[in-house]
Amino acid sequence: TPIIKVGSRKELDMPRLAELVTLHGKGVSCYVESVGALPRQGVTSMFRFGTTYGAVQGAAAAAGHRMTLVKPRTWQAVMLRDMPKGKDKIKGSSLLRAKQLFPEAILQGPRGGPLDGRSDALLIARYGQQKEIGS
């Protein structure tokens, strides 16, 4: 997701998002994780999250793309089917599988921390690709 710094905050770069979703013309299939509010998450962070979630859907629709919302457990069941199970193992399994499928992808931040959101995005994209053209 393209982000820009505005003062001391980070915000969604909507013009860049629009540019990204129109790169391949119209009619592209977009797979977006179907998510909702999390317990104990702050009102401000949930508002920002919801704004970004809606902006991604709106940008895809405005670009004329077909969009499919996919629940986390649906794509994880397919993409992580032979990986260690358990709630505490999903992030590690997602990173490992993304590294296996996309060895050139940058999945660690500048300080070495895992970019699990990026690995999830790559796996959702591969899940969508498999649904569209088969395994």
PDB file of C-alpha atoms in Angstrom:
ATOM      1  CA  THR A   1       0.000   0.000   0.000  1.00  0.00           C
ATOM      2  CA  PRO A   2       1.553   3.322  -0.969  1.00  0.00           C
ATOM      3  CA  ILE A   3       2.081   5.551   2.053  1.00  0.00           C
ATOM      4  CA  ILE A   4       3.262   9.161   2.297  1.00  0.00           C
ATOM      5  CA  LYS A   5       4.424  11.091   5.307  1.00  0.00           C
ATOM      6  CA  VAL A   6       2.283  14.128   6.151  1.00  0.00           C
ATOM      7  CA  GLY A   7       3.894  15.974   9.017  1.00  0.00           C
ATOM      8  CA  SER A   8       4.498  13.386  11.698  1.00  0.00           C
ATOM      9  CA  ARG A   9       1.786  11.000  10.374  1.00  0.00           C
ATOM     10  CA  LYS A  10       1.658   8.451   7.614  1.00  0.00           C
ATOM     11  CA  GLU A  11      -1.280   8.511   5.225  1.00  0.00           C
ATOM     12  CA  LEU A  12      -2.460   6.580   2.208  1.00  0.00           C
ATOM     13  CA  ASP A  13      -1.059   8.007  -1.024  1.00  0.00           C
ATOM     14  CA  MET A  14      -4.326   7.910  -2.986  1.00  0.00           C
ATOM     15  CA  PRO A  15      -2.929   9.213  -6.312  1.00  0.00           C
ATOM     16  CA  ARG A  16      -0.231   6.516  -6.211  1.00  0.00           C
ATOM     17  CA  LEU A  17      -2.821   3.871  -5.290  1.00  0.00           C
ATOM     18  CA  ALA A  18      -4.922   4.910  -8.296  1.00  0.00           C
ATOM     19  CA  GLU A  19      -1.811   4.733 -10.491  1.00  0.00           C
ATOM     20  CA  LEU A  20      -0.953   1.251  -9.233  1.00  0.00           C
ATOM     21  CA  VAL A  21      -4.412  -0.223  -9.825  1.00  0.00           C
ATOM     22  CA  THR A  22      -4.548   1.106 -13.387  1.00  0.00           C
ATOM     23  CA  LEU A  23      -1.143  -0.261 -14.466  1.00  0.00           C
ATOM     24  CA  HIS A  24      -2.587  -3.260 -16.307  1.00  0.00           C
ATOM     25  CA  GLY A  25      -5.662  -1.710 -17.894  1.00  0.00           C
ATOM     26  CA  LYS A  26      -9.254  -2.673 -17.111  1.00  0.00           C
ATOM     27  CA  GLY A  27     -10.785  -5.979 -16.133  1.00  0.00           C
ATOM     28  CA  VAL A  28      -7.975  -7.295 -13.951  1.00  0.00           C
ATOM     29  CA  SER A  29      -8.983  -9.641 -11.148  1.00  0.00           C
ATOM     30  CA  CYS A  30      -8.178  -8.206  -7.731  1.00  0.00           C
ATOM     31  CA  TYR A  31      -8.160 -10.332  -4.600  1.00  0.00           C
ATOM     32  CA  VAL A  32      -8.480  -8.366  -1.366  1.00  0.00           C
ATOM     33  CA  GLU A  33      -8.453  -9.844   2.104  1.00  0.00           C
ATOM     34  CA  SER A  34     -11.881  -9.565   3.714  1.00  0.00           C
ATOM     35  CA  VAL A  35     -11.197  -8.161   7.152  1.00  0.00           C
ATOM     36  CA  GLY A  36     -13.011  -6.427   9.971  1.00  0.00           C
ATOM     37  CA  ALA A  37     -12.415  -4.684  13.263  1.00  0.00           C
ATOM     38  CA  LEU A  38     -10.158  -6.317  15.791  1.00  0.00           C
ATOM     39  CA  PRO A  39     -10.859  -6.468  19.520  1.00  0.00           C
ATOM     40  CA  ARG A  40      -9.084  -3.845  21.643  1.00  0.00           C
ATOM     41  CA  GLN A  41      -8.016  -1.817  18.617  1.00  0.00           C
ATOM     42  CA  GLY A  42      -8.286   1.946  18.978  1.00  0.00           C
ATOM     43  CA  VAL A  43     -10.981   3.981  17.283  1.00  0.00           C
ATOM     44  CA  THR A  44      -8.498   6.135  15.367  1.00  0.00           C
ATOM     45  CA  SER A  45      -6.494   3.199  14.039  1.00  0.00           C
ATOM     46  CA  MET A  46      -9.664   1.342  13.012  1.00  0.00           C
ATOM     47  CA  PHE A  47     -10.944   4.449  11.238  1.00  0.00           C
ATOM     48  CA  ARG A  48      -7.692   4.756   9.274  1.00  0.00           C
ATOM     49  CA  PHE A  49      -7.692   1.047   8.526  1.00  0.00           C
ATOM     50  CA  GLY A  50     -11.304   1.192   7.291  1.00  0.00           C
ATOM     51  CA  THR A  51     -10.543   4.238   5.164  1.00  0.00           C
ATOM     52  CA  THR A  52      -7.658   2.417   3.483  1.00  0.00           C
ATOM     53  CA  TYR A  53      -9.730  -0.750   3.037  1.00  0.00           C
ATOM     54  CA  GLY A  54     -12.497   1.239   1.347  1.00  0.00           C
ATOM     55  CA  ALA A  55     -10.034   3.228  -0.775  1.00  0.00           C
ATOM     56  CA  VAL A  56      -8.490   0.018  -2.133  1.00  0.00           C
ATOM     57  CA  GLN A  57     -11.927  -1.331  -3.058  1.00  0.00           C
ATOM     58  CA  GLY A  58     -12.972   2.007  -4.576  1.00  0.00           C
ATOM     59  CA  ALA A  59      -9.775   2.323  -6.615  1.00  0.00           C
ATOM     60  CA  ALA A  60     -10.203  -1.207  -7.984  1.00  0.00           C
ATOM     61  CA  ALA A  61     -13.842  -0.545  -8.891  1.00  0.00           C
ATOM     62  CA  ALA A  62     -13.032   2.823 -10.489  1.00  0.00           C
ATOM     63  CA  ALA A  63     -10.347   1.135 -12.597  1.00  0.00           C
ATOM     64  CA  GLY A  64     -12.940  -1.367 -13.856  1.00  0.00           C
ATOM     65  CA  HIS A  65     -11.403  -4.381 -12.132  1.00  0.00           C
ATOM     66  CA  ARG A  66     -13.198  -7.464 -10.876  1.00  0.00           C
ATOM     67  CA  MET A  67     -12.750  -7.732  -7.147  1.00  0.00           C
ATOM     68  CA  THR A  68     -13.015 -10.780  -4.935  1.00  0.00           C
ATOM     69  CA  LEU A  69     -12.951 -10.500  -1.159  1.00  0.00           C
ATOM     70  CA  VAL A  70     -11.290 -13.520   0.410  1.00  0.00           C
ATOM     71  CA  LYS A  71     -11.336 -14.390   4.114  1.00  0.00           C
ATOM     72  CA  PRO A  72      -7.977 -14.952   5.790  1.00  0.00           C
ATOM     73  CA  ARG A  73      -8.739 -18.538   6.739  1.00  0.00           C
ATOM     74  CA  THR A  74      -9.750 -19.294   3.121  1.00  0.00           C
ATOM     75  CA  TRP A  75      -6.504 -18.208   1.475  1.00  0.00           C
ATOM     76  CA  GLN A  76      -4.421 -19.511   4.386  1.00  0.00           C
ATOM     77  CA  ALA A  77      -6.010 -22.967   4.134  1.00  0.00           C
ATOM     78  CA  VAL A  78      -4.837 -23.188   0.522  1.00  0.00           C
ATOM     79  CA  MET A  79      -1.508 -21.387   0.653  1.00  0.00           C
ATOM     80  CA  LEU A  80      -0.336 -22.730   4.024  1.00  0.00           C
ATOM     81  CA  ARG A  81      -1.916 -26.190   3.887  1.00  0.00           C
ATOM     82  CA  ASP A  82       1.329 -28.093   4.499  1.00  0.00           C
ATOM     83  CA  MET A  83       2.829 -25.606   6.974  1.00  0.00           C
ATOM     84  CA  PRO A  84       2.848 -25.774  10.802  1.00  0.00           C
ATOM     85  CA  LYS A  85      -0.611 -25.091  12.249  1.00  0.00           C
ATOM     86  CA  GLY A  86      -1.655 -22.869  15.106  1.00  0.00           C
ATOM     87  CA  LYS A  87      -2.551 -19.231  15.565  1.00  0.00           C
ATOM     88  CA  ASP A  88       0.966 -18.339  16.710  1.00  0.00           C
ATOM     89  CA  LYS A  89       2.563 -20.027  13.674  1.00  0.00           C
ATOM     90  CA  ILE A  90       0.615 -18.329  10.844  1.00  0.00           C
ATOM     91  CA  LYS A  91       2.852 -15.258  10.501  1.00  0.00           C
ATOM     92  CA  GLY A  92       6.010 -17.350  10.405  1.00  0.00           C
ATOM     93  CA  SER A  93       4.457 -19.821   7.992  1.00  0.00           C
ATOM     94  CA  SER A  94       3.266 -16.994   5.751  1.00  0.00           C
ATOM     95  CA  LEU A  95       6.750 -15.459   5.634  1.00  0.00           C
ATOM     96  CA  LEU A  96       8.377 -18.816   4.931  1.00  0.00           C
ATOM     97  CA  ARG A  97       5.939 -19.706   2.128  1.00  0.00           C
ATOM     98  CA  ALA A  98       6.301 -16.246   0.549  1.00  0.00           C
ATOM     99  CA  LYS A  99      10.095 -16.632   0.597  1.00  0.00           C
ATOM    100  CA  GLN A 100       9.744 -20.031  -1.088  1.00  0.00           C
ATOM    101  CA  LEU A 101       7.424 -18.751  -3.815  1.00  0.00           C
ATOM    102  CA  PHE A 102       8.966 -15.291  -4.254  1.00  0.00           C
ATOM    103  CA  PRO A 103      12.691 -15.596  -3.443  1.00  0.00           C
ATOM    104  CA  GLU A 104      13.455 -12.116  -4.822  1.00  0.00           C
ATOM    105  CA  ALA A 105      10.787 -10.369  -2.698  1.00  0.00           C
ATOM    106  CA  ILE A 106      11.929  -8.054   0.056  1.00  0.00           C
ATOM    107  CA  LEU A 107      10.230  -9.480   3.134  1.00  0.00           C
ATOM    108  CA  GLN A 108      12.323  -7.840   5.832  1.00  0.00           C
ATOM    109  CA  GLY A 109      12.398  -4.195   6.789  1.00  0.00           C
ATOM    110  CA  PRO A 110      15.562  -2.085   7.035  1.00  0.00           C
ATOM    111  CA  ARG A 111      16.093  -3.180  10.648  1.00  0.00           C
ATOM    112  CA  GLY A 112      15.551  -6.866   9.834  1.00  0.00           C
ATOM    113  CA  GLY A 113      11.982  -7.149  11.080  1.00  0.00           C
ATOM    114  CA  PRO A 114       9.536  -9.292   9.098  1.00  0.00           C
ATOM    115  CA  LEU A 115       7.177  -7.600   6.650  1.00  0.00           C
ATOM    116  CA  ASP A 116       4.345 -10.064   7.257  1.00  0.00           C
ATOM    117  CA  GLY A 117       1.771  -7.818   5.575  1.00  0.00           C
ATOM    118  CA  ARG A 118       3.794  -7.973   2.383  1.00  0.00           C
ATOM    119  CA  SER A 119       4.133 -11.748   2.583  1.00  0.00           C
ATOM    120  CA  ASP A 120       0.369 -12.059   3.117  1.00  0.00           C
ATOM    121  CA  ALA A 121      -0.285  -9.800   0.110  1.00  0.00           C
ATOM    122  CA  LEU A 122       1.957 -11.948  -2.079  1.00  0.00           C
ATOM    123  CA  LEU A 123       0.219 -15.127  -0.943  1.00  0.00           C
ATOM    124  CA  ILE A 124      -3.238 -13.642  -1.513  1.00  0.00           C
ATOM    125  CA  ALA A 125      -2.127 -12.664  -5.024  1.00  0.00           C
ATOM    126  CA  ARG A 126      -0.877 -16.209  -5.672  1.00  0.00           C
ATOM    127  CA  TYR A 127      -4.119 -17.606  -4.237  1.00  0.00           C
ATOM    128  CA  GLY A 128      -6.046 -15.411  -6.667  1.00  0.00           C
ATOM    129  CA  GLN A 129      -3.853 -16.478  -9.545  1.00  0.00           C
ATOM    130  CA  GLN A 130      -4.507 -20.133  -8.743  1.00  0.00           C
ATOM    131  CA  LYS A 131      -8.256 -19.476  -8.593  1.00  0.00           C
ATOM    132  CA  GLU A 132      -8.185 -17.658 -11.936  1.00  0.00           C
ATOM    133  CA  ILE A 133      -6.002 -19.996 -13.960  1.00  0.00           C
ATOM    134  CA  GLY A 134      -5.828 -23.117 -11.823  1.00  0.00           C
ATOM    135  CA  SER A 135      -2.982 -24.547  -9.791  1.00  0.00           C
TER     136      SER A 135
END
